[in-house]
């Protein structure tokens, strides 16, 4: 086991050799194909790490089934904004926020570009898919809600909708202070909280004004900005690939230019001199042949551009990439700011509604 504390929380890793050196089979084949989950060795390893954490008074995940692990590739796609699963989760979260009940949630999914299949009589009752994913690949399959995580299963979605309507939903990174109504509030504390909330709300409104959207349009604008961000990432990846290909071509053409004199001199010779030259410079001649074949794969018609022209093209593509990168940063900032502003305004309005309800109850008590 290996433990390190250089992150925000303690990390404990179990390291073992995945391959059996005797028969060449993997740990998965030998140990992790048991009939029940508790018999599987991965579960036993998790139990051991939990015991170690408890012994040293460290945090233990009580309900690991609530979350789903992800591979490094999926994590990297999420980081780049290319993960369809992360995009699907975000879209579902937005639908939940505006739904009155589960039936309303199912009806509104289409408005947010989410296809849904719901069959309460089936064991796998709920499935999702992005509409744009279906457009790109008509044979794409729906994703089970359980695959997205415990938070996106039917019962949890119903609870989240009920909590959100009741104002009990926890919103990550919210800045507006939660106001808990009391029988006798301190006026000075109340005024201080109100001033702070007004500052935050004012900042949120300034952000909406900056992008020319209203509070009602903020959610949709945030989703659009996230979509634009994903599109720009794809364009940046395409440009990066094209630049790499051009750089490879430049390198090949320059190498070919270096060995071409050997080939031209070889063609000019005859008889024994030609045979002797071939023997003495076989490496350079073979390299010329290999490079020629490689370049023909890029340019089958034989019209090979010069290295200088390709370098100019690289400069143009690099400038385009810089411009797209600036657009990506702007879109990313816009998406984050609009999403944050929308959450802050919603929370502020929800608190104001609760205060009004509390005032009405107080008046009724006095009457």
Short mmCIF file of C-alpha atoms in Angstrom, two decimals, residues 3-343:
data_model
loop_
_atom_site.label_atom_id
_atom_site.label_comp_id
_atom_site.label_asym_id
_atom_site.label_seq_id
_atom_site.Cartn_x
_atom_site.Cartn_y
_atom_site.Cartn_z
CA UNK A 3 -0.21 6.67 1.11
CA UNK A 4 0.39 10.33 0.23
CA UNK A 5 -1.00 13.58 1.61
CA UNK A 6 0.05 16.09 -1.05
CA UNK A 7 -3.55 16.47 -2.29
CA UNK A 8 -6.60 18.08 -0.71
CA UNK A 9 -7.37 14.80 1.05
CA UNK A 10 -5.37 11.73 1.98
CA UNK A 11 -4.81 9.24 -0.84
CA UNK A 12 -4.29 5.54 -0.16
CA UNK A 13 -3.34 3.25 -3.05
CA UNK A 14 -3.13 -0.53 -3.23
CA UNK A 15 -0.44 -1.59 -5.71
CA UNK A 16 -0.13 -5.17 -6.93
CA UNK A 17 1.02 -7.08 -9.99
CA UNK A 18 -1.98 -7.60 -12.25
CA UNK A 19 -0.42 -10.54 -14.13
CA UNK A 20 0.37 -13.94 -12.67
CA UNK A 21 4.00 -14.66 -13.58
CA UNK A 22 3.37 -18.43 -13.64
CA UNK A 23 0.38 -18.83 -15.95
CA UNK A 24 0.18 -15.32 -17.45
CA UNK A 25 -3.42 -14.78 -16.38
CA UNK A 26 -4.66 -11.54 -14.89
CA UNK A 27 -5.87 -10.79 -11.40
CA UNK A 28 -9.32 -10.22 -12.88
CA UNK A 29 -9.41 -13.76 -14.29
CA UNK A 30 -8.14 -15.45 -11.14
CA UNK A 31 -9.69 -13.54 -8.30
CA UNK A 32 -12.42 -11.17 -9.36
CA UNK A 33 -14.98 -13.40 -11.07
CA UNK A 34 -16.87 -14.60 -8.04
CA UNK A 35 -20.60 -15.16 -7.73
CA UNK A 36 -21.29 -12.44 -5.17
CA UNK A 37 -19.81 -8.99 -4.82
CA UNK A 38 -18.56 -9.60 -1.27
CA UNK A 39 -16.53 -12.63 -2.44
CA UNK A 40 -14.65 -10.64 -5.05
CA UNK A 41 -11.10 -9.73 -4.22
CA UNK A 42 -11.46 -6.09 -5.23
CA UNK A 43 -14.18 -5.77 -2.60
CA UNK A 44 -11.92 -7.44 -0.04
CA UNK A 45 -9.13 -4.97 -0.89
CA UNK A 46 -11.58 -2.11 -0.40
CA UNK A 47 -12.56 -3.54 2.98
CA UNK A 48 -8.89 -3.69 4.01
CA UNK A 49 -8.28 -0.07 3.00
CA UNK A 50 -11.43 1.00 4.87
CA UNK A 51 -10.17 -0.73 8.01
CA UNK A 52 -6.79 0.99 7.71
CA UNK A 53 -8.51 4.36 7.29
CA UNK A 54 -10.74 3.79 10.31
CA UNK A 55 -7.77 2.72 12.40
CA UNK A 56 -6.04 6.01 11.64
CA UNK A 57 -9.23 8.09 11.97
CA UNK A 58 -9.42 8.91 8.26
CA UNK A 59 -12.53 9.44 6.15
CA UNK A 60 -14.21 6.32 4.77
CA UNK A 61 -16.68 6.38 1.88
CA UNK A 62 -19.83 4.96 3.43
CA UNK A 63 -21.77 4.50 0.19
CA UNK A 64 -19.36 3.95 -2.71
CA UNK A 65 -22.23 2.76 -4.91
CA UNK A 66 -23.48 6.36 -5.09
CA UNK A 67 -20.67 7.25 -7.48
CA UNK A 68 -19.21 5.64 -10.56
CA UNK A 69 -15.49 5.41 -11.21
CA UNK A 70 -14.02 6.55 -14.48
CA UNK A 71 -11.00 5.62 -16.54
CA UNK A 72 -8.13 8.02 -17.16
CA UNK A 73 -9.31 8.43 -20.76
CA UNK A 74 -12.80 9.40 -19.61
CA UNK A 75 -11.35 11.77 -17.01
CA UNK A 76 -9.19 13.40 -19.69
CA UNK A 77 -12.18 13.78 -22.02
CA UNK A 78 -14.14 15.40 -19.19
CA UNK A 79 -11.27 17.78 -18.52
CA UNK A 80 -11.18 18.81 -22.18
CA UNK A 81 -14.95 19.19 -22.38
CA UNK A 82 -15.29 16.29 -24.83
CA UNK A 83 -17.01 13.79 -22.54
CA UNK A 84 -20.53 13.07 -23.77
CA UNK A 85 -21.32 11.52 -20.38
CA UNK A 86 -20.43 14.74 -18.53
CA UNK A 87 -22.45 16.74 -21.03
CA UNK A 88 -25.41 14.38 -20.60
CA UNK A 89 -25.22 14.70 -16.81
CA UNK A 90 -25.13 18.48 -17.06
CA UNK A 91 -28.18 18.53 -19.35
CA UNK A 92 -30.12 16.23 -16.99
CA UNK A 93 -29.22 18.48 -14.05
CA UNK A 94 -30.65 21.46 -15.91
CA UNK A 95 -33.90 19.60 -16.63
CA UNK A 96 -34.26 18.66 -12.96
CA UNK A 97 -33.97 22.31 -11.94
CA UNK A 98 -36.98 23.36 -14.03
CA UNK A 99 -39.18 20.29 -13.46
CA UNK A 100 -42.21 20.24 -11.19
CA UNK A 101 -42.38 16.45 -10.89
CA UNK A 102 -40.97 13.32 -12.50
CA UNK A 103 -43.55 13.29 -15.30
CA UNK A 104 -42.73 16.91 -16.06
CA UNK A 105 -39.05 15.95 -16.06
CA UNK A 106 -39.63 13.28 -18.71
CA UNK A 107 -41.59 15.74 -20.84
CA UNK A 108 -38.98 18.51 -20.63
CA UNK A 109 -35.95 16.35 -21.43
CA UNK A 110 -36.47 16.89 -25.16
CA UNK A 111 -36.30 20.68 -24.70
CA UNK A 112 -32.76 20.29 -23.36
CA UNK A 113 -31.61 17.90 -26.09
CA UNK A 114 -31.97 14.74 -24.00
CA UNK A 115 -33.68 11.60 -25.30
CA UNK A 116 -35.19 9.45 -22.56
CA UNK A 117 -36.69 5.97 -22.30
CA UNK A 118 -38.75 5.16 -19.20
CA UNK A 119 -40.35 1.79 -18.49
CA UNK A 120 -41.37 1.42 -14.83
CA UNK A 121 -42.15 -2.28 -15.33
CA UNK A 122 -38.63 -3.10 -16.48
CA UNK A 123 -35.68 -3.74 -14.20
CA UNK A 124 -33.66 -1.16 -16.12
CA UNK A 125 -36.38 1.46 -16.03
CA UNK A 126 -34.58 4.64 -17.10
CA UNK A 127 -32.19 5.37 -19.98
CA UNK A 128 -30.80 8.58 -21.47
CA UNK A 129 -29.06 9.78 -24.62
CA UNK A 130 -28.04 13.15 -26.05
CA UNK A 131 -30.01 14.06 -29.16
CA UNK A 132 -26.85 15.27 -30.91
CA UNK A 133 -25.20 11.93 -30.17
CA UNK A 134 -28.07 10.16 -31.94
CA UNK A 135 -27.76 12.52 -34.90
CA UNK A 136 -24.05 11.78 -35.30
CA UNK A 137 -24.48 8.05 -34.85
CA UNK A 138 -27.97 6.65 -35.56
CA UNK A 139 -26.88 3.31 -34.12
CA UNK A 140 -25.85 4.80 -30.77
CA UNK A 141 -27.38 3.15 -27.73
CA UNK A 142 -29.10 4.68 -24.75
CA UNK A 143 -27.14 4.93 -21.50
CA UNK A 144 -28.59 3.42 -18.36
CA UNK A 145 -29.26 5.85 -15.56
CA UNK A 146 -27.31 3.56 -13.25
CA UNK A 147 -24.28 3.93 -15.51
CA UNK A 148 -24.32 7.70 -14.99
CA UNK A 149 -24.33 7.15 -11.24
CA UNK A 150 -26.60 6.67 -8.27
CA UNK A 151 -27.56 10.35 -8.42
CA UNK A 152 -29.32 9.84 -11.77
CA UNK A 153 -31.51 6.85 -10.96
CA UNK A 154 -35.29 7.23 -10.97
CA UNK A 155 -35.89 7.53 -7.23
CA UNK A 156 -33.01 9.95 -6.75
CA UNK A 157 -34.21 12.17 -9.59
CA UNK A 158 -37.65 12.30 -7.96
CA UNK A 159 -36.09 13.27 -4.64
CA UNK A 160 -33.89 15.90 -6.26
CA UNK A 161 -36.88 17.48 -7.98
CA UNK A 162 -38.81 17.56 -4.70
CA UNK A 163 -35.83 19.00 -2.83
CA UNK A 164 -35.17 21.61 -5.48
CA UNK A 165 -38.78 22.79 -5.43
CA UNK A 166 -38.71 22.91 -1.64
CA UNK A 167 -35.53 24.97 -1.61
CA UNK A 168 -33.53 22.22 0.07
CA UNK A 169 -31.31 21.37 -2.88
CA UNK A 170 -27.60 21.74 -2.24
CA UNK A 171 -25.96 23.75 -5.01
CA UNK A 172 -22.17 23.33 -5.25
CA UNK A 173 -19.99 26.41 -4.80
CA UNK A 174 -22.96 28.66 -4.04
CA UNK A 175 -21.92 32.01 -2.65
CA UNK A 176 -25.23 33.36 -1.39
CA UNK A 177 -25.50 32.86 2.35
CA UNK A 178 -28.36 30.64 3.47
CA UNK A 179 -30.86 32.48 5.65
CA UNK A 180 -32.47 30.41 8.38
CA UNK A 181 -35.64 32.15 9.63
CA UNK A 182 -35.74 32.54 13.40
CA UNK A 183 -38.39 33.67 15.80
CA UNK A 184 -36.36 36.70 16.83
CA UNK A 185 -33.79 37.82 14.30
CA UNK A 186 -31.00 40.20 15.06
CA UNK A 187 -31.67 43.24 12.88
CA UNK A 188 -28.00 44.12 12.45
CA UNK A 189 -27.10 40.58 11.36
CA UNK A 190 -30.07 40.55 9.00
CA UNK A 191 -28.99 43.83 7.40
CA UNK A 192 -25.42 42.60 7.00
CA UNK A 193 -26.56 39.38 5.30
CA UNK A 194 -28.94 41.30 3.04
CA UNK A 195 -26.18 43.66 1.99
CA UNK A 196 -23.85 40.76 1.21
CA UNK A 197 -26.53 38.94 -0.76
CA UNK A 198 -27.38 42.09 -2.68
CA UNK A 199 -23.71 42.50 -3.60
CA UNK A 200 -23.54 38.95 -4.92
CA UNK A 201 -26.82 39.32 -6.79
CA UNK A 202 -25.67 42.64 -8.22
CA UNK A 203 -22.52 40.97 -9.52
CA UNK A 204 -24.62 38.21 -11.05
CA UNK A 205 -26.86 40.76 -12.78
CA UNK A 206 -23.78 42.58 -14.08
CA UNK A 207 -22.58 39.30 -15.59
CA UNK A 208 -25.94 38.77 -17.30
CA UNK A 209 -25.83 42.35 -18.60
CA UNK A 210 -22.29 41.78 -19.83
CA UNK A 211 -23.47 38.92 -22.05
CA UNK A 212 -26.81 40.53 -22.94
CA UNK A 213 -29.09 37.87 -21.45
CA UNK A 214 -31.92 37.97 -18.95
CA UNK A 215 -32.18 35.91 -15.79
CA UNK A 216 -34.66 33.57 -17.50
CA UNK A 217 -32.28 33.06 -20.42
CA UNK A 218 -29.19 32.46 -18.27
CA UNK A 219 -29.55 28.67 -18.07
CA UNK A 220 -30.05 28.20 -21.79
CA UNK A 221 -27.22 30.63 -22.51
CA UNK A 222 -24.92 28.66 -20.19
CA UNK A 223 -25.79 25.40 -21.98
CA UNK A 224 -25.15 27.07 -25.35
CA UNK A 225 -21.81 28.37 -24.11
CA UNK A 226 -20.82 24.91 -22.92
CA UNK A 227 -21.80 23.49 -26.33
CA UNK A 228 -19.74 26.18 -28.06
CA UNK A 229 -16.85 25.30 -25.77
CA UNK A 230 -17.07 21.64 -26.79
CA UNK A 231 -17.20 22.62 -30.46
CA UNK A 232 -14.10 24.81 -30.09
CA UNK A 233 -12.22 21.99 -28.38
CA UNK A 234 -12.97 19.75 -31.35
CA UNK A 235 -11.76 22.43 -33.76
CA UNK A 236 -8.59 22.93 -31.70
CA UNK A 237 -7.91 19.20 -31.79
CA UNK A 238 -8.40 19.18 -35.57
CA UNK A 239 -5.98 22.09 -36.00
CA UNK A 240 -3.42 20.45 -33.72
CA UNK A 241 -3.63 17.24 -35.75
CA UNK A 242 -3.23 19.14 -39.03
CA UNK A 243 -0.21 21.02 -37.67
CA UNK A 244 1.42 17.76 -36.56
CA UNK A 245 0.87 16.24 -40.00
CA UNK A 246 2.40 19.28 -41.70
CA UNK A 247 5.42 19.12 -39.39
CA UNK A 248 5.88 15.44 -40.24
CA UNK A 249 5.68 16.25 -43.95
CA UNK A 250 8.25 19.03 -43.60
CA UNK A 251 10.63 16.68 -41.83
CA UNK A 252 10.24 14.01 -44.53
CA UNK A 253 10.70 16.48 -47.39
CA UNK A 254 13.84 17.96 -45.82
CA UNK A 255 15.32 14.50 -45.32
CA UNK A 256 14.50 13.64 -48.92
CA UNK A 257 16.23 16.82 -50.05
CA UNK A 258 19.38 15.74 -48.20
CA UNK A 259 19.60 12.28 -49.79
CA UNK A 260 18.38 13.20 -53.28
CA UNK A 261 21.93 14.00 -54.56
CA UNK A 262 22.95 10.39 -53.90
CA UNK A 263 20.07 9.16 -56.03
CA UNK A 264 20.78 11.60 -58.86
CA UNK A 265 24.46 10.71 -58.91
CA UNK A 266 23.58 7.01 -58.87
CA UNK A 267 21.31 7.45 -61.91
CA UNK A 268 24.06 9.24 -63.84
CA UNK A 269 26.52 6.33 -63.44
CA UNK A 270 26.74 3.16 -65.52
CA UNK A 271 28.29 -0.28 -65.36
CA UNK A 272 30.70 -1.17 -62.60
CA UNK A 273 30.86 2.37 -61.29
CA UNK A 274 27.13 2.27 -60.72
CA UNK A 275 27.35 -1.06 -58.89
CA UNK A 276 30.23 0.17 -56.74
CA UNK A 277 28.41 3.41 -55.92
CA UNK A 278 25.31 1.45 -54.95
CA UNK A 279 27.37 -0.73 -52.64
CA UNK A 280 29.14 2.23 -51.02
CA UNK A 281 25.99 4.33 -50.54
CA UNK A 282 23.35 1.67 -50.08
CA UNK A 283 22.08 3.24 -46.84
CA UNK A 284 21.46 6.66 -48.39
CA UNK A 285 19.88 5.16 -51.51
CA UNK A 286 17.57 2.96 -49.42
CA UNK A 287 16.61 5.95 -47.29
CA UNK A 288 15.77 7.89 -50.45
CA UNK A 289 13.54 5.05 -51.63
CA UNK A 290 11.78 4.74 -48.24
CA UNK A 291 11.19 8.49 -48.01
CA UNK A 292 9.82 8.57 -51.54
CA UNK A 293 7.33 5.82 -50.74
CA UNK A 294 6.31 7.57 -47.53
CA UNK A 295 5.72 10.88 -49.30
CA UNK A 296 3.70 9.15 -52.02
CA UNK A 297 1.27 8.06 -49.32
CA UNK A 298 0.64 11.74 -48.56
CA UNK A 299 0.70 12.87 -52.20
CA UNK A 300 -0.26 9.99 -54.55
CA UNK A 301 -0.38 12.31 -57.58
CA UNK A 302 3.31 13.11 -57.16
CA UNK A 303 2.81 16.87 -56.70
CA UNK A 304 4.81 17.35 -53.52
CA UNK A 305 4.86 20.86 -52.01
CA UNK A 306 8.08 22.44 -50.88
CA UNK A 307 9.08 22.47 -47.23
CA UNK A 308 8.91 26.27 -47.29
CA UNK A 309 5.27 26.26 -48.42
CA UNK A 310 4.38 23.76 -45.72
CA UNK A 311 6.12 25.89 -43.09
CA UNK A 312 4.04 28.88 -44.20
CA UNK A 313 0.93 26.74 -43.88
CA UNK A 314 2.01 25.76 -40.36
CA UNK A 315 2.31 29.45 -39.46
CA UNK A 316 -1.23 30.09 -40.73
CA UNK A 317 -2.61 27.09 -38.84
CA UNK A 318 -0.77 28.12 -35.68
CA UNK A 319 -2.31 31.59 -35.91
CA UNK A 320 -5.75 30.03 -36.36
CA UNK A 321 -5.14 27.81 -33.34
CA UNK A 322 -4.19 30.83 -31.24
CA UNK A 323 -7.38 32.59 -32.29
CA UNK A 324 -9.50 29.50 -31.57
CA UNK A 325 -7.79 29.10 -28.22
CA UNK A 326 -8.72 32.66 -27.31
CA UNK A 327 -12.31 31.96 -28.37
CA UNK A 328 -12.29 28.79 -26.28
CA UNK A 329 -11.13 30.66 -23.18
CA UNK A 330 -13.84 33.28 -23.72
CA UNK A 331 -16.53 30.61 -24.19
CA UNK A 332 -15.33 28.73 -21.13
CA UNK A 333 -15.40 31.89 -19.03
CA UNK A 334 -18.84 32.78 -20.35
CA UNK A 335 -20.24 29.35 -19.55
CA UNK A 336 -18.85 29.37 -16.02
CA UNK A 337 -19.92 32.93 -15.26
CA UNK A 338 -23.45 32.47 -16.60
CA UNK A 339 -23.89 29.22 -14.72
CA UNK A 340 -22.64 30.80 -11.49
CA UNK A 341 -24.77 33.92 -11.96
CA UNK A 342 -27.87 31.84 -12.63
CA UNK A 343 -27.34 29.81 -9.46
#
